[in-house]
Amino acid sequence: MSKPASFPAPGDKIASEEGTIFAPRFDADGLVPIVATSAATGEVLMFAYMNAEALARTIETGEAHYWSRSRGKLWRKGEESGNRQRVVEMRTDCDQDAIWLKVEQSGADAACHTGRRSCFYRVVPLGRAPDSALTLIWVDAERQFDPSAVYRHGDDAKGTLKGSE
Amino acid sequence: MSKPASFPAPGDKIASEEGTIFAPRFDADGLVPIVATSAATGEVLMFAYMNAEALARTIETGEAHYWSRSRGKLWRKGEESGNRQRVVEMRTDCDQDAIWLKVEQSGADAACHTGRRSCFYRVVPLGRAPDSALTLIWVDAERQFDPSAVYRHGDDAKGTLKGSE
């Protein structure tokens, strides 16, 4: 972990899509989007970003590390809350610009800084053009922990200060 | 569908996280990231983006529409390939800057422009620091269709010209 994380430069279309070299494609901010799902249930738990260092640490340790855009820092999931994510499997997509993690959550089994298991606890109703009557429907929204009792500085998923990860 | 798609401006942190008003948070490019999973199996099928119009059309029709960054245009999934996605459920996350779709795929049951069911057909091995020996492992990589026989202009997921969606 002493030398800086580095990955091969992305190859051409054929190499990216049909090759075996992992050459992740970071965006202009040096980040790659991450989808974390529950290895147990398949539900989407959270959406976040990694920079190269977070990705390298996740690969090496098998513990999910992310890049907090709001706080501008690397963070190991659960470093404050105790709600860690062990990565059961990591996959990359066709053009290697997105990552899917299947994780096992420890601690309170909560990915979301609001205390919920998943960040996706509200359904958007379908079937008519969205207008002011469109109202979100709450599902699976029970809190697994009380965020005000866990976070001192908002130091976990999405922070608690800015409301964006 | 005649007037331009519009959504309420994002509210403050409490409104975003604990409210019932759907006020999606688009990024600087006017896009919101989308995770599509299989309603049947829970696997992640693809990662893409929507602009406000794609999101509004998806909500109204229940058919997945995306914004192609490589082609700079709205596209209804499957408009060329026939591999459409019916949205069974749409969810937003805590701060409303990401969307999760559970979909049923029709046609060849393939989300990926390479012909595979999911774009995530390669595993990144874990447990040691990434280096040149890190080799992707292929899984669930059978092609459901032959992309060269389906796409005339690369007009579907991720395009076939630029290798990025």
Tab-separated table of N, CA and C in Angstrom, chain A residues 1 3 6-8 13 15-23 25 33 35 37 41-45 47 49 55-62 69 87-100 112-114 116 118-132 134-140 143 158-165, chain B residues 1 3 6-8 13-23 25 33 35 37 41-45 47 49 55-62 69 87-100 112-114 116 118-131 134-140 143 158-165:
chain	number	residue	atom	x	y	z
A	1	MET	N	0.830	-1.206	0.000
A	1	MET	CA	0.000	0.000	0.000
A	1	MET	C	0.867	1.260	0.000
A	3	LYS	N	3.186	2.336	-2.342
A	3	LYS	CA	3.274	3.083	-3.601
A	3	LYS	C	1.878	3.478	-4.078
A	6	SER	N	-2.096	2.356	-9.077
A	6	SER	CA	-2.133	2.641	-10.510
A	6	SER	C	-2.754	1.459	-11.222
A	7	PHE	N	-3.428	1.752	-12.312
A	7	PHE	CA	-4.044	0.733	-13.153
A	7	PHE	C	-3.588	1.001	-14.579
A	8	PRO	N	-3.611	-0.034	-15.420
A	8	PRO	CA	-3.242	0.193	-16.824
A	8	PRO	C	-4.159	1.234	-17.456
A	13	LYS	N	-11.523	-0.316	-27.817
A	13	LYS	CA	-12.849	-0.889	-27.575
A	13	LYS	C	-12.798	-2.417	-27.430
A	15	ALA	N	-10.201	-4.339	-26.651
A	15	ALA	CA	-9.468	-4.722	-25.438
A	15	ALA	C	-10.323	-4.509	-24.195
A	16	SER	N	-11.036	-3.375	-24.133
A	16	SER	CA	-11.881	-3.086	-22.971
A	16	SER	C	-12.983	-4.115	-22.817
A	17	GLU	N	-13.632	-4.428	-23.928
A	17	GLU	CA	-14.846	-5.241	-23.861
A	17	GLU	C	-14.585	-6.742	-23.871
A	18	GLU	N	-13.548	-7.146	-24.584
A	18	GLU	CA	-13.356	-8.582	-24.790
A	18	GLU	C	-12.029	-9.086	-24.227
A	19	GLY	N	-11.330	-8.235	-23.481
A	19	GLY	CA	-10.040	-8.626	-22.950
A	19	GLY	C	-10.097	-9.062	-21.498
A	20	THR	N	-8.958	-9.473	-20.984
A	20	THR	CA	-8.867	-9.909	-19.595
A	20	THR	C	-8.042	-8.953	-18.746
A	21	ILE	N	-7.573	-7.861	-19.343
A	21	ILE	CA	-6.827	-6.874	-18.564
A	21	ILE	C	-7.803	-5.903	-17.913
A	22	PHE	N	-7.652	-5.725	-16.604
A	22	PHE	CA	-8.503	-4.775	-15.893
A	22	PHE	C	-7.883	-3.389	-16.016
A	23	ALA	N	-8.516	-2.561	-16.831
A	23	ALA	CA	-8.032	-1.206	-17.084
A	23	ALA	C	-9.215	-0.255	-16.911
A	25	ARG	N	-11.846	2.674	-16.402
A	25	ARG	CA	-11.933	3.973	-17.065
A	25	ARG	C	-12.468	4.981	-16.049
A	33	PRO	N	-17.941	5.068	-11.019
A	33	PRO	CA	-19.164	4.816	-10.250
A	33	PRO	C	-19.259	3.368	-9.790
A	35	VAL	N	-21.785	0.413	-7.870
A	35	VAL	CA	-23.080	-0.081	-7.409
A	35	VAL	C	-22.804	-1.191	-6.408
A	37	THR	N	-24.515	-4.087	-4.154
A	37	THR	CA	-25.734	-4.851	-3.892
A	37	THR	C	-25.478	-5.817	-2.735
A	41	THR	N	-29.397	-10.746	-0.622
A	41	THR	CA	-30.745	-10.522	-1.166
A	41	THR	C	-30.753	-9.996	-2.592
A	42	GLY	N	-29.631	-9.484	-3.079
A	42	GLY	CA	-29.590	-8.906	-4.416
A	42	GLY	C	-30.058	-7.464	-4.481
A	43	GLU	N	-30.590	-6.932	-3.409
A	43	GLU	CA	-31.082	-5.544	-3.472
A	43	GLU	C	-29.915	-4.569	-3.624
A	44	VAL	N	-30.176	-3.458	-4.292
A	44	VAL	CA	-29.163	-2.414	-4.410
A	44	VAL	C	-29.097	-1.677	-3.078
A	45	LEU	N	-27.915	-1.618	-2.505
A	45	LEU	CA	-27.734	-0.991	-1.199
A	45	LEU	C	-27.355	0.476	-1.316
A	47	PHE	N	-25.162	3.619	-4.044
A	47	PHE	CA	-24.434	4.030	-5.232
A	47	PHE	C	-23.400	5.044	-4.777
A	49	TYR	N	-18.833	6.327	-5.380
A	49	TYR	CA	-17.694	6.441	-6.293
A	49	TYR	C	-16.426	5.954	-5.615
A	55	LEU	N	-10.236	2.077	-5.077
A	55	LEU	CA	-10.419	0.832	-5.824
A	55	LEU	C	-9.303	-0.160	-5.500
A	56	ALA	N	-8.069	0.329	-5.474
A	56	ALA	CA	-6.939	-0.559	-5.175
A	56	ALA	C	-7.044	-1.135	-3.764
A	57	ARG	N	-7.422	-0.297	-2.813
A	57	ARG	CA	-7.543	-0.789	-1.425
A	57	ARG	C	-8.669	-1.797	-1.290
A	58	THR	N	-9.747	-1.550	-2.019
A	58	THR	CA	-10.869	-2.499	-1.976
A	58	THR	C	-10.439	-3.845	-2.539
A	59	ILE	N	-9.721	-3.812	-3.652
A	59	ILE	CA	-9.243	-5.059	-4.273
A	59	ILE	C	-8.287	-5.784	-3.330
A	60	GLU	N	-7.384	-5.045	-2.741
A	60	GLU	CA	-6.366	-5.681	-1.898
A	60	GLU	C	-6.963	-6.248	-0.607
A	61	THR	N	-7.846	-5.484	0.009
A	61	THR	CA	-8.320	-5.878	1.342
A	61	THR	C	-9.647	-6.634	1.318
A	62	GLY	N	-10.412	-6.496	0.226
A	62	GLY	CA	-11.740	-7.093	0.200
A	62	GLY	C	-12.746	-6.347	1.060
A	69	ARG	N	-17.178	12.432	-2.290
A	69	ARG	CA	-17.099	13.678	-3.061
A	69	ARG	C	-17.372	14.891	-2.176
A	87	VAL	N	-16.480	-7.383	0.581
A	87	VAL	CA	-16.810	-7.596	-0.829
A	87	VAL	C	-16.723	-9.087	-1.150
A	88	VAL	N	-17.849	-9.645	-1.534
A	88	VAL	CA	-17.915	-11.057	-1.898
A	88	VAL	C	-17.480	-11.231	-3.356
A	89	GLU	N	-17.860	-10.279	-4.186
A	89	GLU	CA	-17.479	-10.338	-5.600
A	89	GLU	C	-17.458	-8.933	-6.163
A	90	MET	N	-16.469	-8.664	-7.022
A	90	MET	CA	-16.396	-7.395	-7.740
A	90	MET	C	-16.436	-7.698	-9.239
A	91	ARG	N	-17.288	-6.968	-9.960
A	91	ARG	CA	-17.336	-7.115	-11.414
A	91	ARG	C	-17.161	-5.757	-12.090
A	92	THR	N	-16.631	-5.768	-13.295
A	92	THR	CA	-16.585	-4.555	-14.103
A	92	THR	C	-17.501	-4.721	-15.302
A	93	ASP	N	-17.908	-3.608	-15.886
A	93	ASP	CA	-18.844	-3.711	-17.013
A	93	ASP	C	-18.095	-3.692	-18.353
A	94	CYS	N	-18.862	-3.751	-19.416
A	94	CYS	CA	-18.291	-3.967	-20.750
A	94	CYS	C	-17.165	-2.995	-21.067
A	95	ASP	N	-17.410	-1.708	-20.890
A	95	ASP	CA	-16.343	-0.760	-21.231
A	95	ASP	C	-15.550	-0.303	-20.005
A	96	GLN	N	-15.727	-1.032	-18.922
A	96	GLN	CA	-14.899	-0.857	-17.727
A	96	GLN	C	-14.964	0.556	-17.141
A	97	ASP	N	-16.157	1.165	-17.219
A	97	ASP	CA	-16.320	2.474	-16.585
A	97	ASP	C	-17.344	2.435	-15.458
A	98	ALA	N	-17.659	1.239	-14.969
A	98	ALA	CA	-18.550	1.087	-13.819
A	98	ALA	C	-18.196	-0.221	-13.132
A	99	ILE	N	-18.446	-0.270	-11.815
A	99	ILE	CA	-18.089	-1.436	-11.002
A	99	ILE	C	-19.312	-1.872	-10.200
A	100	TRP	N	-19.481	-3.178	-10.116
A	100	TRP	CA	-20.558	-3.761	-9.290
A	100	TRP	C	-19.901	-4.564	-8.174
A	112	CYS	N	-26.866	2.914	4.433
A	112	CYS	CA	-27.245	4.320	4.281
A	112	CYS	C	-26.940	5.124	5.534
A	113	HIS	N	-26.453	6.349	5.321
A	113	HIS	CA	-26.135	7.209	6.454
A	113	HIS	C	-27.390	7.640	7.211
A	114	THR	N	-28.561	7.418	6.595
A	114	THR	CA	-29.810	7.736	7.312
A	114	THR	C	-30.198	6.624	8.281
A	116	ARG	N	-30.689	3.386	7.278
A	116	ARG	CA	-31.449	2.320	6.614
A	116	ARG	C	-30.519	1.310	5.943
A	118	SER	N	-30.671	-0.016	2.941
A	118	SER	CA	-30.351	0.454	1.589
A	118	SER	C	-30.652	1.938	1.497
A	119	CYS	N	-29.898	2.630	0.636
A	119	CYS	CA	-30.212	4.033	0.354
A	119	CYS	C	-31.480	4.171	-0.489
A	120	PHE	N	-31.925	3.077	-1.083
A	120	PHE	CA	-33.061	3.134	-2.011
A	120	PHE	C	-34.334	2.697	-1.291
A	121	TYR	N	-34.865	3.584	-0.476
A	121	TYR	CA	-36.013	3.242	0.362
A	121	TYR	C	-37.299	3.945	-0.075
A	122	ARG	N	-37.272	4.534	-1.288
A	122	ARG	CA	-38.487	5.187	-1.802
A	122	ARG	C	-38.708	4.839	-3.266
A	123	VAL	N	-39.956	4.512	-3.576
A	123	VAL	CA	-40.352	4.118	-4.929
A	123	VAL	C	-40.950	5.318	-5.663
A	124	VAL	N	-40.572	5.442	-6.940
A	124	VAL	CA	-41.151	6.469	-7.812
A	124	VAL	C	-42.306	5.818	-8.578
A	125	PRO	N	-43.526	6.292	-8.408
A	125	PRO	CA	-44.653	5.671	-9.107
A	125	PRO	C	-44.581	5.907	-10.617
A	126	LEU	N	-45.044	4.914	-11.357
A	126	LEU	CA	-44.956	4.942	-12.821
A	126	LEU	C	-46.338	5.023	-13.448
A	127	GLY	N	-46.365	5.342	-14.742
A	127	GLY	CA	-47.605	5.204	-15.491
A	127	GLY	C	-48.277	6.496	-15.882
A	128	ARG	N	-47.758	7.623	-15.418
A	128	ARG	CA	-48.284	8.911	-15.874
A	128	ARG	C	-47.148	9.915	-15.876
A	129	ALA	N	-47.287	10.922	-16.709
A	129	ALA	CA	-46.220	11.923	-16.797
A	129	ALA	C	-45.994	12.533	-15.418
A	130	PRO	N	-44.728	12.693	-15.034
A	130	PRO	CA	-44.450	13.264	-13.711
A	130	PRO	C	-44.966	14.700	-13.618
A	131	ASP	N	-45.625	14.990	-12.534
A	131	ASP	CA	-46.084	16.356	-12.276
A	131	ASP	C	-46.069	16.565	-10.766
A	132	SER	N	-46.678	17.615	-10.320
A	132	SER	CA	-46.579	17.953	-8.894
A	132	SER	C	-47.302	16.932	-8.010
A	134	LEU	N	-46.866	13.746	-8.264
A	134	LEU	CA	-46.038	12.551	-8.123
A	134	LEU	C	-45.477	12.487	-6.699
A	135	THR	N	-45.831	11.451	-6.000
A	135	THR	CA	-45.455	11.323	-4.595
A	135	THR	C	-44.701	10.020	-4.375
A	136	LEU	N	-43.541	10.106	-3.765
A	136	LEU	CA	-42.737	8.917	-3.495
A	136	LEU	C	-43.426	8.009	-2.478
A	137	ILE	N	-43.207	6.710	-2.659
A	137	ILE	CA	-43.802	5.710	-1.769
A	137	ILE	C	-42.678	5.077	-0.956
A	138	TRP	N	-42.819	5.065	0.334
A	138	TRP	CA	-41.769	4.541	1.206
A	138	TRP	C	-41.853	3.024	1.304
A	139	VAL	N	-40.689	2.376	1.159
A	139	VAL	CA	-40.623	0.910	1.280
A	139	VAL	C	-39.319	0.544	1.980
A	140	ASP	N	-39.332	-0.502	2.744
A	140	ASP	CA	-38.099	-1.000	3.378
A	140	ASP	C	-37.331	0.140	4.048
A	143	ARG	N	-35.285	2.079	10.069
A	143	ARG	CA	-33.891	2.399	10.411
A	143	ARG	C	-33.260	1.235	11.194
A	158	LYS	N	-22.293	9.257	2.379
A	158	LYS	CA	-22.979	10.484	1.975
A	158	LYS	C	-22.815	11.610	2.984
A	159	GLY	N	-22.131	11.377	4.074
A	159	GLY	CA	-21.934	12.449	5.039
A	159	GLY	C	-23.266	12.804	5.678
A	160	THR	N	-23.225	13.642	6.672
A	160	THR	CA	-24.500	14.102	7.215
A	160	THR	C	-24.550	15.612	7.151
A	161	LEU	N	-23.532	16.221	6.598
A	161	LEU	CA	-23.509	17.685	6.574
A	161	LEU	C	-24.070	18.245	5.274
A	162	LYS	N	-23.716	17.616	4.172
A	162	LYS	CA	-24.059	18.210	2.894
A	162	LYS	C	-25.176	17.460	2.171
A	163	GLY	N	-25.488	16.289	2.635
A	163	GLY	CA	-26.597	15.583	2.009
A	163	GLY	C	-26.267	15.020	0.650
A	164	SER	N	-25.000	15.100	0.251
A	164	SER	CA	-24.618	14.405	-0.975
A	164	SER	C	-23.302	13.719	-0.703
A	165	GLU	N	-23.149	12.551	-1.233
A	165	GLU	CA	-22.004	11.697	-0.877
A	165	GLU	C	-20.674	12.385	-1.185
B	1	MET	N	-46.523	14.497	-23.420
B	1	MET	CA	-45.104	14.471	-23.800
B	1	MET	C	-44.755	15.694	-24.636
B	3	LYS	N	-44.940	19.064	-23.685
B	3	LYS	CA	-44.151	20.084	-22.996
B	3	LYS	C	-42.863	19.480	-22.456
B	6	SER	N	-39.970	18.426	-16.752
B	6	SER	CA	-39.406	19.211	-15.664
B	6	SER	C	-39.704	18.525	-14.350
B	7	PHE	N	-38.797	18.690	-13.429
B	7	PHE	CA	-38.964	18.144	-12.093
B	7	PHE	C	-38.736	19.282	-11.105
B	8	PRO	N	-39.268	19.141	-9.905
B	8	PRO	CA	-39.017	20.188	-8.912
B	8	PRO	C	-37.524	20.342	-8.639
B	13	LYS	N	-31.529	19.113	2.598
B	13	LYS	CA	-31.164	17.748	2.973
B	13	LYS	C	-32.342	16.974	3.571
B	14	ILE	N	-33.061	17.587	4.455
B	14	ILE	CA	-34.195	16.909	5.093
B	14	ILE	C	-35.275	16.582	4.066
B	15	ALA	N	-35.576	17.531	3.207
B	15	ALA	CA	-36.610	17.299	2.186
B	15	ALA	C	-36.184	16.190	1.239
B	16	SER	N	-34.915	16.215	0.815
B	16	SER	CA	-34.437	15.187	-0.103
B	16	SER	C	-34.506	13.803	0.510
B	17	GLU	N	-34.068	13.708	1.746
B	17	GLU	CA	-33.894	12.392	2.358
B	17	GLU	C	-35.152	11.854	3.025
B	18	GLU	N	-35.952	12.746	3.569
B	18	GLU	CA	-37.069	12.279	4.390
B	18	GLU	C	-38.419	12.737	3.843
B	19	GLY	N	-38.415	13.304	2.642
B	19	GLY	CA	-39.662	13.804	2.078
B	19	GLY	C	-40.274	12.859	1.060
B	20	THR	N	-41.424	13.241	0.556
B	20	THR	CA	-42.123	12.437	-0.440
B	20	THR	C	-42.150	13.114	-1.807
B	21	ILE	N	-41.515	14.280	-1.927
B	21	ILE	CA	-41.460	14.943	-3.231
B	21	ILE	C	-40.272	14.403	-4.007
B	22	PHE	N	-40.539	13.962	-5.238
B	22	PHE	CA	-39.471	13.467	-6.096
B	22	PHE	C	-38.831	14.662	-6.798
B	23	ALA	N	-37.623	14.995	-6.360
B	23	ALA	CA	-36.890	16.134	-6.911
B	23	ALA	C	-35.474	15.655	-7.227
B	25	ARG	N	-31.768	14.948	-8.429
B	25	ARG	CA	-30.618	15.840	-8.453
B	25	ARG	C	-29.772	15.468	-9.675
B	33	PRO	N	-27.343	9.121	-12.722
B	33	PRO	CA	-26.924	7.736	-12.965
B	33	PRO	C	-28.023	6.735	-12.641
B	35	VAL	N	-28.997	2.539	-12.285
B	35	VAL	CA	-28.632	1.129	-12.141
B	35	VAL	C	-29.854	0.305	-12.524
B	37	THR	N	-31.388	-3.435	-12.665
B	37	THR	CA	-31.222	-4.827	-12.240
B	37	THR	C	-32.356	-5.672	-12.812
B	41	THR	N	-33.912	-11.955	-11.374
B	41	THR	CA	-32.761	-12.573	-10.712
B	41	THR	C	-32.036	-11.635	-9.745
B	42	GLY	N	-32.282	-10.338	-9.843
B	42	GLY	CA	-31.585	-9.388	-8.986
B	42	GLY	C	-30.214	-8.987	-9.497
B	43	GLU	N	-29.730	-9.625	-10.549
B	43	GLU	CA	-28.384	-9.268	-11.036
B	43	GLU	C	-28.388	-7.863	-11.638
B	44	VAL	N	-27.255	-7.188	-11.531
B	44	VAL	CA	-27.122	-5.889	-12.166
B	44	VAL	C	-26.931	-6.106	-13.667
B	45	LEU	N	-27.781	-5.481	-14.453
B	45	LEU	CA	-27.738	-5.664	-15.906
B	45	LEU	C	-26.888	-4.599	-16.584
B	47	PHE	N	-25.375	-0.164	-16.282
B	47	PHE	CA	-25.266	1.130	-15.633
B	47	PHE	C	-25.299	2.173	-16.735
B	49	TYR	N	-27.156	6.415	-17.891
B	49	TYR	CA	-27.593	7.731	-17.430
B	49	TYR	C	-28.929	8.092	-18.071
B	55	LEU	N	-35.865	10.430	-18.138
B	55	LEU	CA	-36.481	10.054	-16.866
B	55	LEU	C	-37.995	10.232	-16.925
B	56	ALA	N	-38.444	11.347	-17.474
B	56	ALA	CA	-39.884	11.598	-17.570
B	56	ALA	C	-40.556	10.567	-18.469
B	57	ARG	N	-39.927	10.257	-19.586
B	57	ARG	CA	-40.531	9.263	-20.496
B	57	ARG	C	-40.580	7.884	-19.866
B	58	THR	N	-39.534	7.556	-19.120
B	58	THR	CA	-39.517	6.260	-18.439
B	58	THR	C	-40.639	6.181	-17.413
B	59	ILE	N	-40.832	7.250	-16.661
B	59	ILE	CA	-41.896	7.276	-15.653
B	59	ILE	C	-43.259	7.172	-16.326
B	60	GLU	N	-43.436	7.905	-17.403
B	60	GLU	CA	-44.758	7.935	-18.041
B	60	GLU	C	-45.091	6.609	-18.727
B	61	THR	N	-44.094	6.036	-19.424
B	61	THR	CA	-44.378	4.866	-20.252
B	61	THR	C	-44.073	3.539	-19.565
B	62	GLY	N	-43.235	3.554	-18.515
B	62	GLY	CA	-42.799	2.309	-17.905
B	62	GLY	C	-41.817	1.534	-18.762
B	69	ARG	N	-24.480	9.162	-23.791
B	69	ARG	CA	-23.444	10.207	-23.746
B	69	ARG	C	-22.594	10.189	-25.004
B	87	VAL	N	-40.061	-1.453	-16.985
B	87	VAL	CA	-39.677	-1.124	-15.616
B	87	VAL	C	-40.747	-1.644	-14.657
B	88	VAL	N	-40.331	-2.550	-13.802
B	88	VAL	CA	-41.237	-3.121	-12.809
B	88	VAL	C	-41.310	-2.209	-11.588
B	89	GLU	N	-40.175	-1.618	-11.255
B	89	GLU	CA	-40.139	-0.698	-10.111
B	89	GLU	C	-39.003	0.292	-10.307
B	90	MET	N	-39.230	1.531	-9.932
B	90	MET	CA	-38.188	2.560	-9.930
B	90	MET	C	-38.034	3.084	-8.512
B	91	ARG	N	-36.794	3.170	-8.064
B	91	ARG	CA	-36.541	3.752	-6.740
B	91	ARG	C	-35.499	4.868	-6.849
B	92	THR	N	-35.576	5.824	-5.954
B	92	THR	CA	-34.533	6.837	-5.856
B	92	THR	C	-33.786	6.646	-4.542
B	93	ASP	N	-32.569	7.179	-4.476
B	93	ASP	CA	-31.780	6.981	-3.256
B	93	ASP	C	-31.948	8.170	-2.311
B	94	CYS	N	-31.236	8.097	-1.191
B	94	CYS	CA	-31.458	9.028	-0.087
B	94	CYS	C	-31.404	10.479	-0.529
B	95	ASP	N	-30.343	10.859	-1.250
B	95	ASP	CA	-30.258	12.258	-1.658
B	95	ASP	C	-30.730	12.485	-3.097
B	96	GLN	N	-31.399	11.502	-3.636
B	96	GLN	CA	-32.083	11.615	-4.933
B	96	GLN	C	-31.138	11.987	-6.075
B	97	ASP	N	-29.919	11.447	-6.022
B	97	ASP	CA	-29.006	11.673	-7.145
B	97	ASP	C	-28.625	10.364	-7.846
B	98	ALA	N	-29.406	9.325	-7.624
B	98	ALA	CA	-29.210	8.048	-8.320
B	98	ALA	C	-30.555	7.332	-8.360
B	99	ILE	N	-30.733	6.510	-9.400
B	99	ILE	CA	-32.004	5.813	-9.619
B	99	ILE	C	-31.724	4.322	-9.810
B	100	TRP	N	-32.574	3.504	-9.195
B	100	TRP	CA	-32.504	2.051	-9.368
B	100	TRP	C	-33.759	1.591	-10.088
B	112	CYS	N	-26.759	-5.796	-22.737
B	112	CYS	CA	-25.448	-5.305	-23.186
B	112	CYS	C	-25.347	-5.280	-24.707
B	113	HIS	N	-24.738	-4.211	-25.221
B	113	HIS	CA	-24.580	-4.089	-26.673
B	113	HIS	C	-23.628	-5.159	-27.229
B	114	THR	N	-22.890	-5.839	-26.335
B	114	THR	CA	-22.024	-6.923	-26.804
B	114	THR	C	-22.811	-8.218	-27.002
B	116	ARG	N	-24.618	-9.696	-24.498
B	116	ARG	CA	-24.753	-10.462	-23.251
B	116	ARG	C	-25.924	-9.961	-22.407
B	118	SER	N	-26.087	-9.302	-19.215
B	118	SER	CA	-25.646	-8.196	-18.367
B	118	SER	C	-24.345	-7.631	-18.917
B	119	CYS	N	-24.126	-6.337	-18.691
B	119	CYS	CA	-22.832	-5.731	-19.040
B	119	CYS	C	-21.722	-6.194	-18.095
B	120	PHE	N	-22.111	-6.769	-16.966
B	120	PHE	CA	-21.116	-7.129	-15.947
B	120	PHE	C	-20.780	-8.612	-16.051
B	121	TYR	N	-19.968	-8.960	-17.027
B	121	TYR	CA	-19.683	-10.364	-17.315
B	121	TYR	C	-18.234	-10.756	-16.983
B	122	ARG	N	-17.543	-9.856	-16.247
B	122	ARG	CA	-16.173	-10.170	-15.831
B	122	ARG	C	-15.948	-9.807	-14.368
B	123	VAL	N	-15.310	-10.725	-13.668
B	123	VAL	CA	-15.026	-10.574	-12.237
B	123	VAL	C	-13.597	-10.073	-12.046
B	124	VAL	N	-13.453	-9.124	-11.114
B	124	VAL	CA	-12.130	-8.625	-10.723
B	124	VAL	C	-11.686	-9.426	-9.502
B	125	PRO	N	-10.581	-10.171	-9.592
B	125	PRO	CA	-10.151	-10.978	-8.443
B	125	PRO	C	-9.682	-10.098	-7.281
B	126	LEU	N	-9.929	-10.552	-6.075
B	126	LEU	CA	-9.625	-9.779	-4.863
B	126	LEU	C	-8.537	-10.457	-4.053
B	127	GLY	N	-7.991	-9.715	-3.093
B	127	GLY	CA	-7.119	-10.330	-2.107
B	127	GLY	C	-5.650	-9.981	-2.227
B	128	ARG	N	-5.268	-9.294	-3.287
B	128	ARG	CA	-3.891	-8.809	-3.371
B	128	ARG	C	-3.896	-7.493	-4.119
B	129	ALA	N	-2.875	-6.701	-3.876
B	129	ALA	CA	-2.807	-5.384	-4.509
B	129	ALA	C	-2.825	-5.555	-6.020
B	130	PRO	N	-3.604	-4.743	-6.717
B	130	PRO	CA	-3.668	-4.879	-8.178
B	130	PRO	C	-2.321	-4.590	-8.816
B	131	ASP	N	-1.939	-5.458	-9.728
B	131	ASP	CA	-0.706	-5.253	-10.489
B	131	ASP	C	-0.909	-5.850	-11.870
B	134	LEU	N	-3.039	-9.003	-12.484
B	134	LEU	CA	-4.487	-9.054	-12.216
B	134	LEU	C	-5.222	-9.347	-13.521
B	135	THR	N	-5.907	-10.458	-13.545
B	135	THR	CA	-6.581	-10.912	-14.766
B	135	THR	C	-8.060	-11.111	-14.503
B	136	LEU	N	-8.885	-10.515	-15.339
B	136	LEU	CA	-10.339	-10.637	-15.182
B	136	LEU	C	-10.787	-12.064	-15.449
B	137	ILE	N	-11.827	-12.463	-14.726
B	137	ILE	CA	-12.389	-13.810	-14.864
B	137	ILE	C	-13.767	-13.685	-15.506
B	138	TRP	N	-13.976	-14.404	-16.587
B	138	TRP	CA	-15.238	-14.311	-17.315
B	138	TRP	C	-16.310	-15.167	-16.661
B	139	VAL	N	-17.488	-14.571	-16.491
B	139	VAL	CA	-18.632	-15.297	-15.923
B	139	VAL	C	-19.902	-14.858	-16.645
B	140	ASP	N	-20.841	-15.756	-16.791
B	140	ASP	CA	-22.150	-15.408	-17.378
B	140	ASP	C	-21.972	-14.606	-18.660
B	143	ARG	N	-23.268	-15.020	-25.179
B	143	ARG	CA	-24.005	-14.001	-25.940
B	143	ARG	C	-25.429	-14.481	-26.211
B	158	LYS	N	-24.610	1.688	-24.997
B	158	LYS	CA	-23.184	2.004	-25.064
B	158	LYS	C	-22.688	2.203	-26.487
B	159	GLY	N	-23.535	2.065	-27.471
B	159	GLY	CA	-23.085	2.280	-28.843
B	159	GLY	C	-22.123	1.190	-29.254
B	160	THR	N	-21.747	1.168	-30.474
B	160	THR	CA	-20.717	0.209	-30.878
B	160	THR	C	-19.564	0.936	-31.529
B	161	LEU	N	-19.640	2.252	-31.571
B	161	LEU	CA	-18.578	2.999	-32.243
B	161	LEU	C	-17.510	3.477	-31.282
B	162	LYS	N	-17.933	3.941	-30.139
B	162	LYS	CA	-16.977	4.576	-29.253
B	162	LYS	C	-16.624	3.733	-28.042
B	163	GLY	N	-17.385	2.705	-27.805
B	163	GLY	CA	-17.047	1.840	-26.678
B	163	GLY	C	-17.365	2.449	-25.333
B	164	SER	N	-18.046	3.589	-25.325
B	164	SER	CA	-18.527	4.110	-24.047
B	164	SER	C	-19.926	4.597	-24.273
B	165	GLU	N	-20.768	4.371	-23.296
B	165	GLU	CA	-22.207	4.620	-23.478
B	165	GLU	C	-22.470	6.086	-23.790
